[in-house]
XYZ file of N, CA and C in Angstrom:
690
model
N 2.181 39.064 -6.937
C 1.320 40.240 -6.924
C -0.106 39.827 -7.257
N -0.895 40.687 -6.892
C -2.331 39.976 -6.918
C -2.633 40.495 -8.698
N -1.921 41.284 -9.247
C -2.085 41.223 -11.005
C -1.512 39.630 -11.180
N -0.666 39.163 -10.953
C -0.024 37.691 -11.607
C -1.347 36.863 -11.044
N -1.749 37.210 -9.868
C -3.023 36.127 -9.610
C -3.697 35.501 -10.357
N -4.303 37.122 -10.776
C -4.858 36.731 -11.501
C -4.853 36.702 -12.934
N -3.393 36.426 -13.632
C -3.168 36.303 -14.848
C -3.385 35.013 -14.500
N -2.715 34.275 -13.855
C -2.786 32.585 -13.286
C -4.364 32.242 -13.325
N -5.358 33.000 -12.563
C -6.408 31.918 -12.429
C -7.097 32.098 -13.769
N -6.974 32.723 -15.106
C -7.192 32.986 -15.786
C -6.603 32.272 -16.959
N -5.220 31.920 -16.655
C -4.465 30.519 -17.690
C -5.044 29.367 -17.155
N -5.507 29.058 -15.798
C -5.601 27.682 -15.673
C -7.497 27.418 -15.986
N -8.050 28.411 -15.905
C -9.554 28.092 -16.398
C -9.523 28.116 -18.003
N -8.485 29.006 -18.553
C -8.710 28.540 -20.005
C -8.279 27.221 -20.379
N -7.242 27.068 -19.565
C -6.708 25.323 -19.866
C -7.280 24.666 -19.789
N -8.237 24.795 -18.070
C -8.983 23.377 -18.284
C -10.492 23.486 -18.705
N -11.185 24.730 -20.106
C -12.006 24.456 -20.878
C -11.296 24.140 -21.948
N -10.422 24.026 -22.617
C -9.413 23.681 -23.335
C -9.822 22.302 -23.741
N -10.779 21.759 -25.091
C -10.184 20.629 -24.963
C -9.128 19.939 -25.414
N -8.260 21.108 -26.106
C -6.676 20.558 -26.904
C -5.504 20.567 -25.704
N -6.360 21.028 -24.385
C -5.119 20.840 -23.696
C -5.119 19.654 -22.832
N -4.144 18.988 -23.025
C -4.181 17.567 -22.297
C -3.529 17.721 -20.549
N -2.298 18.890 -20.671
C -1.772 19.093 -19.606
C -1.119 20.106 -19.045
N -0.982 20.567 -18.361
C -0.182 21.821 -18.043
C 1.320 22.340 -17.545
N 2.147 22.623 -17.599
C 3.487 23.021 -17.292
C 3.569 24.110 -16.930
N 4.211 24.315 -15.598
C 3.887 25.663 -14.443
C 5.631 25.952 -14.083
N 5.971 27.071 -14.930
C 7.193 27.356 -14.488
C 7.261 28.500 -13.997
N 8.606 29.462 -13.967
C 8.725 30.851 -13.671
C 9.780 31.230 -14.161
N 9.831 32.084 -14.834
C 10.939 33.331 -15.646
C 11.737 33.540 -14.783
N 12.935 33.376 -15.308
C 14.133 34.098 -14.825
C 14.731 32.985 -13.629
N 15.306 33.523 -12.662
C 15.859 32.539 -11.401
C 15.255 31.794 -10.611
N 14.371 32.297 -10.299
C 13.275 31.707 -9.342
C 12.002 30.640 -10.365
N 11.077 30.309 -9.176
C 9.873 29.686 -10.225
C 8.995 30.367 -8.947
N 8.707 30.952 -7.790
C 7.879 32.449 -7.561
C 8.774 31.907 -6.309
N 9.061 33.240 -5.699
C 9.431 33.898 -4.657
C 8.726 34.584 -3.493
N 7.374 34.058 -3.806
C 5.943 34.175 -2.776
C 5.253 35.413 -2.898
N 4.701 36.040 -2.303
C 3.589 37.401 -2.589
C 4.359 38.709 -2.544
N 4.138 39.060 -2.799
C 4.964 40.987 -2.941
C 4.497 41.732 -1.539
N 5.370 41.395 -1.007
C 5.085 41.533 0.613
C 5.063 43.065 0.835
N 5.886 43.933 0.078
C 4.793 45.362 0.038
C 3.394 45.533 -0.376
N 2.651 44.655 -1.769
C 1.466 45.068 -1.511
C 0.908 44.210 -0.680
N 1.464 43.096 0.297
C 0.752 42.571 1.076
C 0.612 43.355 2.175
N 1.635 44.158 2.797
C 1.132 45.200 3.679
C 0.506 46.104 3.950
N 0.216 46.381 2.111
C -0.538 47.902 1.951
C -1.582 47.292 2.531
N -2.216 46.205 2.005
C -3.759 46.012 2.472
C -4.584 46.357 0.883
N -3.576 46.405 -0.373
C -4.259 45.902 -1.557
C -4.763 44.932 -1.604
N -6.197 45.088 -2.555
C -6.591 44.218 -2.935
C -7.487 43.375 -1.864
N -7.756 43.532 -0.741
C -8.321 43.227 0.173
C -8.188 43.498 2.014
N -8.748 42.810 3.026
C -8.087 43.199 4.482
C -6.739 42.647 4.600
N -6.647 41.967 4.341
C -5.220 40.923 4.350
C -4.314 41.262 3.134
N -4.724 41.936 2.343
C -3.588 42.045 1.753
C -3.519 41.145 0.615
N -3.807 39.500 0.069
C -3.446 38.278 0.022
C -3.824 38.545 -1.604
N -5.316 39.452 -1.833
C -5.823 39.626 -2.928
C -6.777 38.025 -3.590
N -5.941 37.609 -4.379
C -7.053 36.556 -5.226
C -6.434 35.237 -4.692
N -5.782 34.938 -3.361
C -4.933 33.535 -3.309
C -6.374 32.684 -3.467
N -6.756 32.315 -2.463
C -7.928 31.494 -2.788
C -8.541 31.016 -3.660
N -8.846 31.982 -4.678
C -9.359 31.982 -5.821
C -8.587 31.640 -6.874
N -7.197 31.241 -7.259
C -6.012 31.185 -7.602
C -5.788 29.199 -7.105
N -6.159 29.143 -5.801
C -5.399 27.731 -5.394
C -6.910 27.279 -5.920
N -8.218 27.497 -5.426
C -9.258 26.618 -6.516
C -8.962 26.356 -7.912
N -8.425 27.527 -8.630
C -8.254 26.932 -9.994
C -7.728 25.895 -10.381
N -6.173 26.181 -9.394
C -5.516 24.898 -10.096
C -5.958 23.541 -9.111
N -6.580 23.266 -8.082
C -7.128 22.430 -7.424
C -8.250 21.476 -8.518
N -8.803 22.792 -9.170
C -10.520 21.856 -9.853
C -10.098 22.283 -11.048
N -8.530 22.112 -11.478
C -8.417 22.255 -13.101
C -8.495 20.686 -13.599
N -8.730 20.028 -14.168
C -9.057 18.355 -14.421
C -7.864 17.570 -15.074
N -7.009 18.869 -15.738
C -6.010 18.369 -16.419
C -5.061 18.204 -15.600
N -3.559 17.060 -15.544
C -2.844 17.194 -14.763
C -1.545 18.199 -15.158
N -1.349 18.916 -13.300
C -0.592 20.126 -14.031
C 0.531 19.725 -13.127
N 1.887 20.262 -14.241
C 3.390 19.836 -13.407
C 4.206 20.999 -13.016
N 4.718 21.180 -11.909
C 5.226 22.044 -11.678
C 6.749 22.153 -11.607
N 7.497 23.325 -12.630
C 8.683 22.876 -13.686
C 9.469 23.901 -12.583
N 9.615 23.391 -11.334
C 10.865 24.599 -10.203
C 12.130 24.564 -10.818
N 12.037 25.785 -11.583
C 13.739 26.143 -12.137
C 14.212 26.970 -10.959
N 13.930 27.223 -10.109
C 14.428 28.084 -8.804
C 14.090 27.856 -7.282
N 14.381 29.122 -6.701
C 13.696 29.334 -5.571
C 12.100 29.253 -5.894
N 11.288 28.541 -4.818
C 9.857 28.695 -4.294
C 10.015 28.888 -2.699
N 9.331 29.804 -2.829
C 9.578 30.293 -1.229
C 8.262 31.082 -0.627
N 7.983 29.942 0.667
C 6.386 30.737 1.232
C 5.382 30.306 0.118
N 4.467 31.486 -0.332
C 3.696 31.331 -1.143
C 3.804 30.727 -2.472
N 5.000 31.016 -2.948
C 5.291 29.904 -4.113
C 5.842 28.858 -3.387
N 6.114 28.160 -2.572
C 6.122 27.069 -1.842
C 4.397 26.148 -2.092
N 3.907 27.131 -1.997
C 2.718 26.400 -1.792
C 1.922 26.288 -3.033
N 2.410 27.117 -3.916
C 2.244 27.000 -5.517
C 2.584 25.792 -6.554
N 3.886 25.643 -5.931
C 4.270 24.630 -6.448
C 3.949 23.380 -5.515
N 3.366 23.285 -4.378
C 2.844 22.313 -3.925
C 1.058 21.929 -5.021
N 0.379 22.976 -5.247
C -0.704 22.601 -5.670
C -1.045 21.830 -6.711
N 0.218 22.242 -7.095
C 0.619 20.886 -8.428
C 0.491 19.719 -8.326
N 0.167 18.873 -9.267
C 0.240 17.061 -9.583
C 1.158 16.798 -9.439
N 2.502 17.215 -9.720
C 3.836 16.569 -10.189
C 4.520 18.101 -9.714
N 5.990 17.491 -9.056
C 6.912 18.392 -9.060
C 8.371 18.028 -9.561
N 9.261 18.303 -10.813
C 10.112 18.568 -11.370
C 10.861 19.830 -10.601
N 12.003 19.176 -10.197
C 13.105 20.513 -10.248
C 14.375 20.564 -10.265
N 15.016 21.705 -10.983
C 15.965 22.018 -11.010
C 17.108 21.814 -10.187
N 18.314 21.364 -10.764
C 19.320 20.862 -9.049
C 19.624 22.503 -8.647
N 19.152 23.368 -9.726
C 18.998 24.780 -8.378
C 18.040 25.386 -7.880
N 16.757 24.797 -7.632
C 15.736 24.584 -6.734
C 15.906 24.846 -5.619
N 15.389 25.691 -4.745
C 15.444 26.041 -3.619
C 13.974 26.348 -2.737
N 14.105 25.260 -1.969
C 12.492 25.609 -1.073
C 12.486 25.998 0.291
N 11.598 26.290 0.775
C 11.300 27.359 2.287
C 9.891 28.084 2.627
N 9.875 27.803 3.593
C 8.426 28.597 4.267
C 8.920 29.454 5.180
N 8.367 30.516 4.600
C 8.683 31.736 5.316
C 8.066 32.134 6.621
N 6.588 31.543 6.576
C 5.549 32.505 7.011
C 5.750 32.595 8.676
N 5.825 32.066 8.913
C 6.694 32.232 10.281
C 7.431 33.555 10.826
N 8.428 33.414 9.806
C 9.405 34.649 9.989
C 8.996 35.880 9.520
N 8.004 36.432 8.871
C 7.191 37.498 8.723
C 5.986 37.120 9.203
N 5.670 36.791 10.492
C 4.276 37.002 11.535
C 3.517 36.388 10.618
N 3.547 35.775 9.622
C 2.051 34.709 9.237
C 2.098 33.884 9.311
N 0.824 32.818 9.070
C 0.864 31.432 9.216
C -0.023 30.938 7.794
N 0.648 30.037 6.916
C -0.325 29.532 5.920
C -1.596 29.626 5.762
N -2.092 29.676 4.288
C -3.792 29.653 4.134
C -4.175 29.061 3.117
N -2.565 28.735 2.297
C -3.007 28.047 1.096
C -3.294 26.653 0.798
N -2.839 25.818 1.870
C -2.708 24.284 1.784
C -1.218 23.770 2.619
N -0.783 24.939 2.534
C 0.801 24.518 2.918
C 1.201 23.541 4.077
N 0.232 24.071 5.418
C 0.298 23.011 6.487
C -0.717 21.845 6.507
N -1.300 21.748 5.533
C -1.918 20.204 5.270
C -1.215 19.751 4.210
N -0.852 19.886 2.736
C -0.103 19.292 1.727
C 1.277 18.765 2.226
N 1.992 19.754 2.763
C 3.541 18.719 3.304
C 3.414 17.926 4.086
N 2.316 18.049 5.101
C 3.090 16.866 6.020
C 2.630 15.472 5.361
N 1.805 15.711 4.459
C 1.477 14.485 3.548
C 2.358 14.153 2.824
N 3.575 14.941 2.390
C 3.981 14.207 1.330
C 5.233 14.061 1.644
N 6.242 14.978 3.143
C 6.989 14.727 4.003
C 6.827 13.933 4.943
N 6.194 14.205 5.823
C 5.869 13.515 6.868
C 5.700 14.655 8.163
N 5.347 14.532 9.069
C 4.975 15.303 9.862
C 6.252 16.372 10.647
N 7.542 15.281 10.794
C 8.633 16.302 11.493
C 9.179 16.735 10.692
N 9.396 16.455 9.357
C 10.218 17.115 8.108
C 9.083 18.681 8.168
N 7.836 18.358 7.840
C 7.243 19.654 7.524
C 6.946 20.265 8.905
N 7.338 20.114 10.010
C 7.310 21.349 10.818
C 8.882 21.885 11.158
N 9.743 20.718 10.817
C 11.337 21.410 10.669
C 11.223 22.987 9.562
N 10.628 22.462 8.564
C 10.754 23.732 7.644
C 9.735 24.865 7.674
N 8.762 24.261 8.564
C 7.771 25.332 9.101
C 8.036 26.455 10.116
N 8.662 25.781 11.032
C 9.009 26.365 11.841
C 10.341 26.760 12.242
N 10.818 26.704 11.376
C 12.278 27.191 10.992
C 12.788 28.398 10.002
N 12.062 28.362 9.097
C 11.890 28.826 8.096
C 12.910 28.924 7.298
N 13.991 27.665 7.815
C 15.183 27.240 6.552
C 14.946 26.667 5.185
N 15.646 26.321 4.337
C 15.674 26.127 3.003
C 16.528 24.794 2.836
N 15.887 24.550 1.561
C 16.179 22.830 1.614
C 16.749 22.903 -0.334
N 17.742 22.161 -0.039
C 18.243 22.171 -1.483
C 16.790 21.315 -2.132
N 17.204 21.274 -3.917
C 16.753 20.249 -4.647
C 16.500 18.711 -4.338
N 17.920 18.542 -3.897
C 18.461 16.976 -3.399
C 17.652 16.355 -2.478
N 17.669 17.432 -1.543
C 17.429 16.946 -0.393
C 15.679 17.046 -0.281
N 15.073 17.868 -1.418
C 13.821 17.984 -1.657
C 13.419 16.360 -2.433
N 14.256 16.042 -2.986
C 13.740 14.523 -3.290
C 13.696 13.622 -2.570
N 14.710 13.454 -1.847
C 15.074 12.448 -0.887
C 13.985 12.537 -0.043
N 13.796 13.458 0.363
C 12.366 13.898 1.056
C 10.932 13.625 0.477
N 10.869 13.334 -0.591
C 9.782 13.157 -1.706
C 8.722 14.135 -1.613
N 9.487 15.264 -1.828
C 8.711 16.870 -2.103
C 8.012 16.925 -3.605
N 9.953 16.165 -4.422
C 9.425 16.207 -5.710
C 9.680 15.225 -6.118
N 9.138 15.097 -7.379
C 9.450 13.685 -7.933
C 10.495 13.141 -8.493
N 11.576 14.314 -9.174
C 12.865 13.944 -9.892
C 13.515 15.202 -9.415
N 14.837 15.295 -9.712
C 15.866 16.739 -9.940
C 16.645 16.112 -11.616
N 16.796 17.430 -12.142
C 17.101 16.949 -13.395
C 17.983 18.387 -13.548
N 18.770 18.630 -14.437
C 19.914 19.819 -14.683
C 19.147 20.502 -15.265
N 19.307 21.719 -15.096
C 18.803 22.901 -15.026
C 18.381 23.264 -16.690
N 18.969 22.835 -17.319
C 18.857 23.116 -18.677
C 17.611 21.713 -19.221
N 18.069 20.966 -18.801
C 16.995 19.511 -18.750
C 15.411 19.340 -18.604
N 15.100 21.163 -17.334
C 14.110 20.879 -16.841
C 12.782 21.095 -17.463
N 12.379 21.920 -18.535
C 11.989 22.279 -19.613
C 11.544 21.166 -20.073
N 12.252 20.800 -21.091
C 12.254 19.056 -22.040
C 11.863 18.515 -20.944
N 11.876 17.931 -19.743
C 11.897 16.847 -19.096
C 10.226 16.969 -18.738
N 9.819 18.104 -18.349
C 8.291 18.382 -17.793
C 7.274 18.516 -19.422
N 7.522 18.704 -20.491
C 7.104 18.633 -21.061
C 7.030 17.160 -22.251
N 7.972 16.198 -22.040
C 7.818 15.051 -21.785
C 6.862 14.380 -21.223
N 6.617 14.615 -20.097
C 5.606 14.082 -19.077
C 4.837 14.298 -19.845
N 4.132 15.658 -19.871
C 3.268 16.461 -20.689
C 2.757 15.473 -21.784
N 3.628 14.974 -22.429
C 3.656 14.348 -23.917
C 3.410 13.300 -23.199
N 3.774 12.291 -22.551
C 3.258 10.986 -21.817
C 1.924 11.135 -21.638
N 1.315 11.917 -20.902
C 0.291 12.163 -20.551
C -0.967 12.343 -21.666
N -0.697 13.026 -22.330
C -1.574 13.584 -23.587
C -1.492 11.969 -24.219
N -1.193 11.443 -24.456
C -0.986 10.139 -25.295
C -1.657 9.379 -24.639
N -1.697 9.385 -23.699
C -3.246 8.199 -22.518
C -4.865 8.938 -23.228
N -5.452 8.426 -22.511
C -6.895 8.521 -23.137
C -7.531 9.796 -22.052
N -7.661 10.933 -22.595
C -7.547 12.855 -21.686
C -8.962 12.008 -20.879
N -9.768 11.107 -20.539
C -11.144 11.567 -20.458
C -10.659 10.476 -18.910
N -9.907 9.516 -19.506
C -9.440 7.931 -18.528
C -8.231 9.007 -17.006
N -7.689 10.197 -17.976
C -6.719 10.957 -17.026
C -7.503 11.610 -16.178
N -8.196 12.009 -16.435
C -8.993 13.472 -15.430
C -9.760 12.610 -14.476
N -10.416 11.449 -14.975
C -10.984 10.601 -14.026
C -10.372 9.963 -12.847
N -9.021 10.082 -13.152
C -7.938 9.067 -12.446
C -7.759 10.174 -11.396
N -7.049 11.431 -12.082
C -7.031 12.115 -11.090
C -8.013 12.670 -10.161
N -9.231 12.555 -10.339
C -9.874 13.117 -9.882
C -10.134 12.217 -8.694
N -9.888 10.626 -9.016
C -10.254 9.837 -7.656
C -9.119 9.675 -6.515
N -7.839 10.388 -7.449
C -6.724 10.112 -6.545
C -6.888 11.919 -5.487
N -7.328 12.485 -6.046
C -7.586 13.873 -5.415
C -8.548 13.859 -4.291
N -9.554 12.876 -4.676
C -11.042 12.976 -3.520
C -10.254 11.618 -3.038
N -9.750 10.694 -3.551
C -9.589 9.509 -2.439
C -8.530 9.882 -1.255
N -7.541 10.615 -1.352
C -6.831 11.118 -0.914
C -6.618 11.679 0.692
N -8.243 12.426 0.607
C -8.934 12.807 1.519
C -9.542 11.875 2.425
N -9.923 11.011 1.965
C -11.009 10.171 2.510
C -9.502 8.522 3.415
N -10.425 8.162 5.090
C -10.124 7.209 5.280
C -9.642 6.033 3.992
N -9.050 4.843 3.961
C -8.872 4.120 3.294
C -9.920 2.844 3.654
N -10.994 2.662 4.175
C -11.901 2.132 4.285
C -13.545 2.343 3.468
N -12.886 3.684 3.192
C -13.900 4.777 2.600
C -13.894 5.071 1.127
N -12.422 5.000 0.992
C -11.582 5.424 -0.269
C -11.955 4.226 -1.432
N -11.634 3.368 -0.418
C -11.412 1.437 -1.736
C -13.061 2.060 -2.361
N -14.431 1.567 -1.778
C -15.277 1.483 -2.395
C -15.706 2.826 -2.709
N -15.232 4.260 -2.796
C -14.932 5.180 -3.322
C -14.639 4.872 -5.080
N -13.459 4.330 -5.014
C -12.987 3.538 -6.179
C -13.668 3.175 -6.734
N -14.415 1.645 -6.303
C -14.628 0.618 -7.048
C -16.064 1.336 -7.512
N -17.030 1.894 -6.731
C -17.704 2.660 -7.540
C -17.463 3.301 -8.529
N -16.865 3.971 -8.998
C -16.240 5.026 -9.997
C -15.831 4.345 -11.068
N -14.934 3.114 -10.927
C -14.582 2.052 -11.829
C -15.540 1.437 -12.369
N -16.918 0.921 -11.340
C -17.859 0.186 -12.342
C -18.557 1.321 -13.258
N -18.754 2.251 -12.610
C -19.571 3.067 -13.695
C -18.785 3.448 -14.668
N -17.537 3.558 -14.310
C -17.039 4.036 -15.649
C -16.586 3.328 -16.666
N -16.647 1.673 -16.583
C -16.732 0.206 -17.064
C -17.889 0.181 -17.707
N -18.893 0.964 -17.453
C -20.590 0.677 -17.820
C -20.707 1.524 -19.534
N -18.793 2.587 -19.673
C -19.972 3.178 -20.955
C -18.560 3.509 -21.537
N -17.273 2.262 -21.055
C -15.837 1.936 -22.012
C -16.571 0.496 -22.956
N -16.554 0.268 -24.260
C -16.783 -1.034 -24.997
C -15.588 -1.862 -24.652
N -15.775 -3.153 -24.688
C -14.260 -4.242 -25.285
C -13.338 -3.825 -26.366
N -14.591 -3.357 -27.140
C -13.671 -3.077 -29.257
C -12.214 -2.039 -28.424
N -13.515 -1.078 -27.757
C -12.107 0.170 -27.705
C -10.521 -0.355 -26.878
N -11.113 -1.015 -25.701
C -10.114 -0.957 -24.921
C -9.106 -2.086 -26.161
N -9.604 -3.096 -26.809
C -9.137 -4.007 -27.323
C -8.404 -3.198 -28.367
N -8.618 -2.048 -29.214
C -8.315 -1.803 -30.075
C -6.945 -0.249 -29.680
N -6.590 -0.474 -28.374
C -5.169 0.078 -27.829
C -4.677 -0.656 -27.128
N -5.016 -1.916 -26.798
C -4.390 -2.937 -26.714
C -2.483 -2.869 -27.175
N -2.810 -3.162 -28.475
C -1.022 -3.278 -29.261
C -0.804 -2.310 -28.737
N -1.246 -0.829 -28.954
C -0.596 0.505 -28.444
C 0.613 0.032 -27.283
N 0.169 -0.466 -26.187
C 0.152 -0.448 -25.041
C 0.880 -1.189 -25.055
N 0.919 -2.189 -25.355
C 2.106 -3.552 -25.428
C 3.627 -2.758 -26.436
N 3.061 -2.214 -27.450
C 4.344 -1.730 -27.818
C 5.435 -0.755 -27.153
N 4.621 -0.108 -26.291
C 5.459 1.002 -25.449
C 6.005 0.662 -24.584
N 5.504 -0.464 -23.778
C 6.328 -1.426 -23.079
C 7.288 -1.771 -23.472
N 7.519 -2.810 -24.807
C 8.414 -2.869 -25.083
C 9.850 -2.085 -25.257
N 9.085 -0.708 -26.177
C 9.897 0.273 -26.421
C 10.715 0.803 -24.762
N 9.672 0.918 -23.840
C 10.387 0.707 -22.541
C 11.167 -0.066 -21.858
N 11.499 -1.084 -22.361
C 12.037 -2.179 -21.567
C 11.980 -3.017 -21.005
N 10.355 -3.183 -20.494
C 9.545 -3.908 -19.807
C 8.967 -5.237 -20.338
């Protein structure tokens, strides 16, 4: 509904002036983790000509939020929460996860990212199988596919994304937002374009890290390894 819109673009701008927040965790109440737009007030023509209300304004937030945000699918995402939980850094889900694009089968066609984000991270015939089909794809088969990054039991999925969360916050918040931010714009860009994209970004940001500091998380870093296994 275009009220949840904008409860959403309103959590993710406080987050990312936030500076206690290192990261974000994007779930949904109850069965689902969203079930796409409230296709009655999308017909009324609330909230705007289309109906759509604040999407736009909603996918910028979490696009130019700096922190990395994970998206915790305890359910169905379907259509517009399809593409919700695409806008995410990270996708976690539930082995009762259920994904699908609808828009097809109710006369629309994406606006949120949906037909540029999958075929990037499917591949081109996986994301027009589910485009243009408008079938549903288990959890499983959402990994295998590398939709998401893990499936974990349903009770698991919680702890497991907020883990990350905790991984994350424990790196250096200023070294994260930077990272992501080059993997977000490099992303875009040719890979001819991208490298010295990089290496720019790296020297300057080499120009105002000291030795002491990096030297002095040094052990940090070696110990967690260990503690890892590595």
């Amino acid at each position: 509904s275009i009220a949840l819109q904008g409860a959403l673009i309103d959590a993710f701008r406080e987050a990312a002036a936030d500076e206690a927040t290192a990261a974000v965790v994007l779930t949904g109440a109850g069965k689902a983790f969203c079930a796409g737009f409230d296709l009655k007030e999308l017909a009324s023509g609330v909230g705007g000509g289309d109906g759509a209300g604040r999407q736009n304004e909603l996918a910028d937030a979490i696009a130019s939020c700096p922190k990395p945000v994970i998206a915790a699918v305890n359910g169905h995402a379907v259509t517009g929460g399809f593409e919700l939980a695409l806008a995410c850094d990270l996708l976690v889900a539930s082995s009762e996860a259920r994904f699908a694009d609808t828009h097809t089968r109710v006369g629309m066609v994406p606006g949120w990212g949906r037909s540029q984000r999958l075929p990037r991270l499917v591949g081109i015939h996986r994301a027009k199988e589910l485009s243009l089909t408008g079938n549903y794809i288990d959890a499983a088969t959402a990994e295998r596919w590398g939709l998401v990054n893990r499936v974990v039991a349903p009770d698991a999925l919680v702890p497991a994304c907020l883990a990350l969360a905790a991984d994350m916050a424990s790196c250096v918040p200023a070294a994260n937002r930077e990272t992501k931010r080059l993997i977000d714009e490099g992303f875009g860009m040719p890979l001819r374009e991208a490298m010295p994209f990089e290496n720019r970004a790296a020297t300057e940001w080499a120009k105002r890290v000291s030795g002491d500091a990096i030297g002095a998380r040094r052990a940090g870093v070696l110990e967690r390894g260990r503690e890892q296994g590595s």
